[in-house]
PDB file of C-alpha atoms in Angstrom:
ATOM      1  CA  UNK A   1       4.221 128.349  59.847  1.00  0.00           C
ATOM      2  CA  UNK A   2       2.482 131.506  58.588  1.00  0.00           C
ATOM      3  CA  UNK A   3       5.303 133.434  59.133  1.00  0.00           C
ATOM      4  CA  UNK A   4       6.613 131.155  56.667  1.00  0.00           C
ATOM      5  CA  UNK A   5       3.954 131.895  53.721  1.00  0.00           C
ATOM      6  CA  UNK A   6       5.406 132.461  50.267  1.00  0.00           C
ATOM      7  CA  UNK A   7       2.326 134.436  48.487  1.00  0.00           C
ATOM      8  CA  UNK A   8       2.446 135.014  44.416  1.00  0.00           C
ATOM      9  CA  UNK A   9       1.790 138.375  43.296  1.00  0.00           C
ATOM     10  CA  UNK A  10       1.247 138.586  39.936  1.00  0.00           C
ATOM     11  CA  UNK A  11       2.996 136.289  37.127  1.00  0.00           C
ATOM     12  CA  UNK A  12       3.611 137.664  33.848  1.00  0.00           C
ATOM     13  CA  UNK A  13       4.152 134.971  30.520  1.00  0.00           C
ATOM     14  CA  UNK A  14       6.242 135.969  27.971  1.00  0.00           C
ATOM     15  CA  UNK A  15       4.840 136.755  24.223  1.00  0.00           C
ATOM     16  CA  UNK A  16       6.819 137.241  21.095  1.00  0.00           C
ATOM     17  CA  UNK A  17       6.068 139.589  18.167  1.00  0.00           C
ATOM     18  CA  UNK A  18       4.333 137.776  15.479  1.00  0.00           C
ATOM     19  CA  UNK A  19       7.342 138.328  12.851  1.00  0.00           C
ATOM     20  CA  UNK A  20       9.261 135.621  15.331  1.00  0.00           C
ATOM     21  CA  UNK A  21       6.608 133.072  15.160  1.00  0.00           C
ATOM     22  CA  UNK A  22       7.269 129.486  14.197  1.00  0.00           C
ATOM     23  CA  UNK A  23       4.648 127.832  12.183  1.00  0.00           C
ATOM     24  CA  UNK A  24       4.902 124.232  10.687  1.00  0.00           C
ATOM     25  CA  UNK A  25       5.617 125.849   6.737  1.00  0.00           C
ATOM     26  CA  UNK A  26       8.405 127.820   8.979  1.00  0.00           C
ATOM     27  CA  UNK A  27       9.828 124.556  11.184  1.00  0.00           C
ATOM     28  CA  UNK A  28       9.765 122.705   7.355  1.00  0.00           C
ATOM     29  CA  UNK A  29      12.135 125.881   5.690  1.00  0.00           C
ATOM     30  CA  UNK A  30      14.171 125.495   8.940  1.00  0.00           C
ATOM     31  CA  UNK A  31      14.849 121.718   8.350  1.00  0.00           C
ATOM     32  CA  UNK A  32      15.131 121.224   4.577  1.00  0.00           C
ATOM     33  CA  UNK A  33      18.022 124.134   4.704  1.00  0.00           C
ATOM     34  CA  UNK A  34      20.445 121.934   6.940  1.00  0.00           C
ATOM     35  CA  UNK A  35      22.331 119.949   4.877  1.00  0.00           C
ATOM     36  CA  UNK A  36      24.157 117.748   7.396  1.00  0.00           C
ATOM     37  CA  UNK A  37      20.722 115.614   6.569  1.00  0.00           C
ATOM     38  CA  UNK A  38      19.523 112.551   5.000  1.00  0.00           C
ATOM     39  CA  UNK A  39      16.138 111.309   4.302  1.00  0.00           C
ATOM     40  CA  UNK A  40      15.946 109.593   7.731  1.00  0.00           C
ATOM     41  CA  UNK A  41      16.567 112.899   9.468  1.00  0.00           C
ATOM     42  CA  UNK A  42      13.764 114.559   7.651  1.00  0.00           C
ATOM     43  CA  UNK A  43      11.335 112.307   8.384  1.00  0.00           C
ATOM     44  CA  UNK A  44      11.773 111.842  11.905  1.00  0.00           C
ATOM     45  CA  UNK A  45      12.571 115.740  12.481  1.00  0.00           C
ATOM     46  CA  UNK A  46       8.732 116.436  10.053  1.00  0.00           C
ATOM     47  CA  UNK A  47       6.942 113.599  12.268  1.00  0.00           C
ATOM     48  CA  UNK A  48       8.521 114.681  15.528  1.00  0.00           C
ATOM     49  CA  UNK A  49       7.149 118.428  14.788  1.00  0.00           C
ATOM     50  CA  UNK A  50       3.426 116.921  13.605  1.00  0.00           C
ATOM     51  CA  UNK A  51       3.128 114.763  16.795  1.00  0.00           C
ATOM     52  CA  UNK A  52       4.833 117.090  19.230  1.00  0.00           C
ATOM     53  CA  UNK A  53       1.530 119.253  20.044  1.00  0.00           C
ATOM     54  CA  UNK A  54       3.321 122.509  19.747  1.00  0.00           C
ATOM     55  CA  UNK A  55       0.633 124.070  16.817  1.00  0.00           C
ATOM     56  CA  UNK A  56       0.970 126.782  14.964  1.00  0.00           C
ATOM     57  CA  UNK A  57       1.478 129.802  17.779  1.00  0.00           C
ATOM     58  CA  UNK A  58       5.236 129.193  19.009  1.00  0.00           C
ATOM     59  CA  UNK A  59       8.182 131.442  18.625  1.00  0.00           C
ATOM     60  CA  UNK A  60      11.609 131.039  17.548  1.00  0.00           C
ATOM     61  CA  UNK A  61      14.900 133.125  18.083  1.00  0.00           C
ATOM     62  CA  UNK A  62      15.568 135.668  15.483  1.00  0.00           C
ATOM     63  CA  UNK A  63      19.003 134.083  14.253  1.00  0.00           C
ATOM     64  CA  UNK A  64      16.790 130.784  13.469  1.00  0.00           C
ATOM     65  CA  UNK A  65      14.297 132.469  11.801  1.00  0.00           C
ATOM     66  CA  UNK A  66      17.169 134.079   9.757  1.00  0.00           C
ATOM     67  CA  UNK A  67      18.754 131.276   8.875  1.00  0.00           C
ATOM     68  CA  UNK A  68      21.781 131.965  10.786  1.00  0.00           C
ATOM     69  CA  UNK A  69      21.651 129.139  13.419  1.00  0.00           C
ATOM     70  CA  UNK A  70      24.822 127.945  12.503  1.00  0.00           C
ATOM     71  CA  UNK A  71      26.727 130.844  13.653  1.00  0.00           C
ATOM     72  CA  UNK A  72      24.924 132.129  16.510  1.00  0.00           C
ATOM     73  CA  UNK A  73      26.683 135.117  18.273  1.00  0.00           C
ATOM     74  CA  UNK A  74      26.789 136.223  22.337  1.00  0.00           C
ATOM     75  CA  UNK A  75      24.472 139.358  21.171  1.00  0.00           C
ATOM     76  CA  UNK A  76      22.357 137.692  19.631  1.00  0.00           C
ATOM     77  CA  UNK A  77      21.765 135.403  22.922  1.00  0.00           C
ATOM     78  CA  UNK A  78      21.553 138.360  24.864  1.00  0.00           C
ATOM     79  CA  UNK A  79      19.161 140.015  22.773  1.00  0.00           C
ATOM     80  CA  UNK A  80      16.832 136.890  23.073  1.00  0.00           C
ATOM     81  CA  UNK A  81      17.239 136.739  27.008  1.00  0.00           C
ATOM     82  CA  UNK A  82      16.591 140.541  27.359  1.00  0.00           C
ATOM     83  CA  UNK A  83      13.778 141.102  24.883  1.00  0.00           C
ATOM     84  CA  UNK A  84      12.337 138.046  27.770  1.00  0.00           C
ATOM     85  CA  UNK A  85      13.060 139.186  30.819  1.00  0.00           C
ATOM     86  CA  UNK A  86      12.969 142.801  30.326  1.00  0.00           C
ATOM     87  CA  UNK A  87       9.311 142.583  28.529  1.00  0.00           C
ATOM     88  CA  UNK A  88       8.441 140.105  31.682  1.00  0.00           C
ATOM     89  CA  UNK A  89       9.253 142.663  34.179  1.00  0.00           C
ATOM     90  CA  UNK A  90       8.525 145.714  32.484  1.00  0.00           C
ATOM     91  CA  UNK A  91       4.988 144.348  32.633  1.00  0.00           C
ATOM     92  CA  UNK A  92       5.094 142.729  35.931  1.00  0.00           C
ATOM     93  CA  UNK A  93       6.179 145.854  37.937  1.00  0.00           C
ATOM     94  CA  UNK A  94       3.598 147.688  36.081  1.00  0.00           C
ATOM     95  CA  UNK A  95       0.897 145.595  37.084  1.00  0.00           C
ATOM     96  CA  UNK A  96       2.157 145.146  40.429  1.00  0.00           C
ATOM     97  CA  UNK A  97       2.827 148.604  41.187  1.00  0.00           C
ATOM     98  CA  UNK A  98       5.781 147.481  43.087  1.00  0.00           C
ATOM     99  CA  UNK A  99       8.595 148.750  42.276  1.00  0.00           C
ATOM    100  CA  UNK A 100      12.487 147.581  41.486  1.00  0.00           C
ATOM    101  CA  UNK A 101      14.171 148.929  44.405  1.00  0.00           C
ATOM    102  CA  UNK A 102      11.863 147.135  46.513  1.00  0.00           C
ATOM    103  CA  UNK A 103      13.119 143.589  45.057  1.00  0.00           C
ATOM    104  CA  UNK A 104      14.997 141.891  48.105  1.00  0.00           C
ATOM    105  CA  UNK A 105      15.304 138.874  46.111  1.00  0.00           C
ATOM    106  CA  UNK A 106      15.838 138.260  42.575  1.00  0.00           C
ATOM    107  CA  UNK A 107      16.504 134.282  40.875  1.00  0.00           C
ATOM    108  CA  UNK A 108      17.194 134.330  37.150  1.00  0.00           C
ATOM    109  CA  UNK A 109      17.232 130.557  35.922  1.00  0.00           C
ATOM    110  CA  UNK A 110      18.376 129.650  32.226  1.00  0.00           C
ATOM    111  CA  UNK A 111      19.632 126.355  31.747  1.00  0.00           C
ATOM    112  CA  UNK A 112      21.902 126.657  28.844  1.00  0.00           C
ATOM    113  CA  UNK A 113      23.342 130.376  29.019  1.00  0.00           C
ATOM    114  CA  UNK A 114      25.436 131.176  31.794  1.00  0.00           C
ATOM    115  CA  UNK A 115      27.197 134.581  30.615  1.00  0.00           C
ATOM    116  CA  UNK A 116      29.201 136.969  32.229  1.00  0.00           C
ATOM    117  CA  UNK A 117      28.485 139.459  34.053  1.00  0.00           C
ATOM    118  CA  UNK A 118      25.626 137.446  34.428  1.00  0.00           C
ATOM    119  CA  UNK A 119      21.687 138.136  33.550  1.00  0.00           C
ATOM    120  CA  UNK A 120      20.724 138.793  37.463  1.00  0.00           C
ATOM    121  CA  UNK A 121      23.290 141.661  36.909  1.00  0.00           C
ATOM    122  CA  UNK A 122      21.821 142.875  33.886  1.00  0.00           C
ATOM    123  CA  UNK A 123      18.355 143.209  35.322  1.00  0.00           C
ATOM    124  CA  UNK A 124      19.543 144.795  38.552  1.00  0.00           C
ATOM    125  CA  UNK A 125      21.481 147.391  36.487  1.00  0.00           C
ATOM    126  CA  UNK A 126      18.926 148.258  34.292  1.00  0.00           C
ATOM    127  CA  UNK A 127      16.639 148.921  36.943  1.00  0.00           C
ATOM    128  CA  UNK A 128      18.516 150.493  39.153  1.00  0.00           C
ATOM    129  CA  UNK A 129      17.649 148.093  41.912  1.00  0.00           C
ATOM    130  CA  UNK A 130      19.315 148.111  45.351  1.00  0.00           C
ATOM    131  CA  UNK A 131      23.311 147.147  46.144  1.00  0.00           C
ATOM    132  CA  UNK A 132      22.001 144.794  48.902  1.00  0.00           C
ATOM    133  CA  UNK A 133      19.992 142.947  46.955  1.00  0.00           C
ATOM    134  CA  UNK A 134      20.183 139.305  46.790  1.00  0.00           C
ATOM    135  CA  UNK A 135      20.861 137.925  43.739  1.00  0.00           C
ATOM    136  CA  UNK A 136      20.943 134.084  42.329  1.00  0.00           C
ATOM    137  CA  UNK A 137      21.827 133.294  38.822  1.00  0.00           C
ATOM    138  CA  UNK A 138      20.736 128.998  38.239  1.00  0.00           C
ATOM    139  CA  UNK A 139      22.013 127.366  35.051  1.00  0.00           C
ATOM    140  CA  UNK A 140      22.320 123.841  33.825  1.00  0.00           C
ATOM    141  CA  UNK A 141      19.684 122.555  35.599  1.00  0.00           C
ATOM    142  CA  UNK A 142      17.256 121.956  32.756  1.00  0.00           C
ATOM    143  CA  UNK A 143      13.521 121.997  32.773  1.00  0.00           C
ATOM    144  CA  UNK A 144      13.687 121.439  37.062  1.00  0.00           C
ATOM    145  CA  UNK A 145      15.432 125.188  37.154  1.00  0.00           C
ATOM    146  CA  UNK A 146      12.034 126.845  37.644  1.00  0.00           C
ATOM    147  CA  UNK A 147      11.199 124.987  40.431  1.00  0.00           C
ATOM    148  CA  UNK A 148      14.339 125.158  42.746  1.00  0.00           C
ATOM    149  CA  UNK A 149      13.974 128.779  41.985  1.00  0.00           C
ATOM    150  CA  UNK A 150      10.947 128.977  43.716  1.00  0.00           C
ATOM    151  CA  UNK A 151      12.154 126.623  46.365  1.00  0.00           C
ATOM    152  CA  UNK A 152      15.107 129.118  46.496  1.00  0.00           C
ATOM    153  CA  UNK A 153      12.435 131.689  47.432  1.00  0.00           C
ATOM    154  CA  UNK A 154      10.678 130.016  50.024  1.00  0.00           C
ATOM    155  CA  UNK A 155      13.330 129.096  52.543  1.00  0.00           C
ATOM    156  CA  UNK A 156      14.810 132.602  51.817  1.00  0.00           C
ATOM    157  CA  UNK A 157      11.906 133.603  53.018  1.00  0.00           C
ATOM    158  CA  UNK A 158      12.132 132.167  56.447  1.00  0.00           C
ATOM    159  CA  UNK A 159      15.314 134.587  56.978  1.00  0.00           C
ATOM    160  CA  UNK A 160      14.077 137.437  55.022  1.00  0.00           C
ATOM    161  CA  UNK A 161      10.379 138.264  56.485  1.00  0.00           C
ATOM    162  CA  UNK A 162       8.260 140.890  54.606  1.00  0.00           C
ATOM    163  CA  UNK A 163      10.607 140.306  51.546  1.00  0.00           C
ATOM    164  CA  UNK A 164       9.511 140.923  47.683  1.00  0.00           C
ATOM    165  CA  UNK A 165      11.325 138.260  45.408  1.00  0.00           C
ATOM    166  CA  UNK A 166      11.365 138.114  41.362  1.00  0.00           C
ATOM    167  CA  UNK A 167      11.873 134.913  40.201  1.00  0.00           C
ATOM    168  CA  UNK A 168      13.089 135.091  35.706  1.00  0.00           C
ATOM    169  CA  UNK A 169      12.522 132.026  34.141  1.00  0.00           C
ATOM    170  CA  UNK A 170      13.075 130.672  30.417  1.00  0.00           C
ATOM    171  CA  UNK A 171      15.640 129.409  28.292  1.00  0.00           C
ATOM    172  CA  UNK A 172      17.481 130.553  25.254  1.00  0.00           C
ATOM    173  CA  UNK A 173      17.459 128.603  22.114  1.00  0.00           C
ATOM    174  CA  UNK A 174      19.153 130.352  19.398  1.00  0.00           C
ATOM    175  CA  UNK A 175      22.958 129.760  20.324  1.00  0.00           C
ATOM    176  CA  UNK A 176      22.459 126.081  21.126  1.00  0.00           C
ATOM    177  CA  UNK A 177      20.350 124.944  18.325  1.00  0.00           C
ATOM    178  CA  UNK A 178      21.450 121.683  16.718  1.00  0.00           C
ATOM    179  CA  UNK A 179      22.793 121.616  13.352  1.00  0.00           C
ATOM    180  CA  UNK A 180      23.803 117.841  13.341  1.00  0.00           C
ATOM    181  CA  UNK A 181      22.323 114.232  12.257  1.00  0.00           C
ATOM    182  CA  UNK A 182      21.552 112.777  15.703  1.00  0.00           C
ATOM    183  CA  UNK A 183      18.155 112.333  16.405  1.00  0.00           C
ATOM    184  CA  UNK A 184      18.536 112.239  19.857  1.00  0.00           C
ATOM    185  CA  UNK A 185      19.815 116.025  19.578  1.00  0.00           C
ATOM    186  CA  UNK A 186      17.561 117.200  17.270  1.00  0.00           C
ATOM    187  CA  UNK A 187      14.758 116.806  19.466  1.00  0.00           C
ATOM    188  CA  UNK A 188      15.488 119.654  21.226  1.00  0.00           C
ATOM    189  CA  UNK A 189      15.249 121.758  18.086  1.00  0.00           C
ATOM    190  CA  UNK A 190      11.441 120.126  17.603  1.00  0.00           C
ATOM    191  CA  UNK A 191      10.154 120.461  21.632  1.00  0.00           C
ATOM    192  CA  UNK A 192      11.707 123.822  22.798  1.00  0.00           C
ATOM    193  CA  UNK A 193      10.639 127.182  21.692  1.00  0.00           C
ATOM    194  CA  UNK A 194      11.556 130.796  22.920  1.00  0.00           C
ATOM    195  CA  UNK A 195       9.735 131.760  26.042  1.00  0.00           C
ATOM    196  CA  UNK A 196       9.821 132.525  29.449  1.00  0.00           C
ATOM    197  CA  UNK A 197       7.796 133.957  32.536  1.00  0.00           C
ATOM    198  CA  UNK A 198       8.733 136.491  36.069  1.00  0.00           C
TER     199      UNK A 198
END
């Protein structure tokens, strides 16, 4: 079995500038600017945000903050994803001191953004990491995608011995954020936030 062992190096968490933070006085300006709703929709969407936990030190995508959720663009969701991932790694090989030609194994999971060439490319590419490398973009797996990432790992693991992995985790919420009347949708707006981890 210890030939086996799957061993975390370092993790690094993901931390927005302060300009794309997302107060309460912010989430309010964000909801009393969509139209599309009545009364009922403001109060649930106001009391979901007060009893949801989140505080006062969450970030939001840029086009939100904006006010252009309504007409997100593909740059704009691959500006979120790389200002993530690339800030996660950037730091994690640094404190690591490993470095991005040694990656054997790389997972990206994002649940709702599937582009193409995909995001595993776009990290391997911008660090010049090996042509052999194995790569594994997950997608539409929701909030369980982190896990069978790492799961991923581990029995990759038992054919790859002495193998570095990077696991890229988070989400982007500026091209899917809800602009309708249905509370069941809207939640998403009030729970998720811009974040992620390698």
């Amino acid at each position: 079995m210890r030939s086996h062992s799957c061993y975390m190096l370092a993790y690094e968490c993901f931390k927005a500038t302060d300009d794309r933070k997302l107060d309460t006085e912010s989430c309010v300006k964000i909801v009393l600017r969509n139209k599309n709703l009545g009364l009922d929709q403001y109060r649930f969407l106001l009391q979901t945000m007060v009893n949801s936990g989140l505080g006062e030190e969450t970030y939001g995508p840029r086009n939100v903050l904006a006010g252009r959720e309504e007409t997100p663009t593909l740059m704009e969701a691959h500006e979120e994803m790389d200002e993530i991932m690339f800030g996660t790694l950037d730091n994690l090989f640094s404190k690591t001191g490993v470095s991005p030609p040694d990656i054997d194994i790389l997972v990206v999971d994002v649940s709702l953004f599937s582009p193409s060439p995909s995001l595993t490319a776009r990290i391997v590419n911008r660090y010049k990491m090996r042509d052999n490398i194995k790569s594994f973009s997950l997608s539409g797996m929701g909030c369980s995608a982190s896990m069978v990432a790492i799961d991923l790992v581990q029995n990759l693991f038992k054919s790859y011995k002495n193998a570095f992995a990077v696991v890229v985790s988070s989400e982007t919420i500026g091209p899917h954020w809800y602009c309708g009347k249905e509370n069941s949708m809207m939640l998403s707006n009030c729970l998720f936030r811009s974040g992620g981890c390698s």
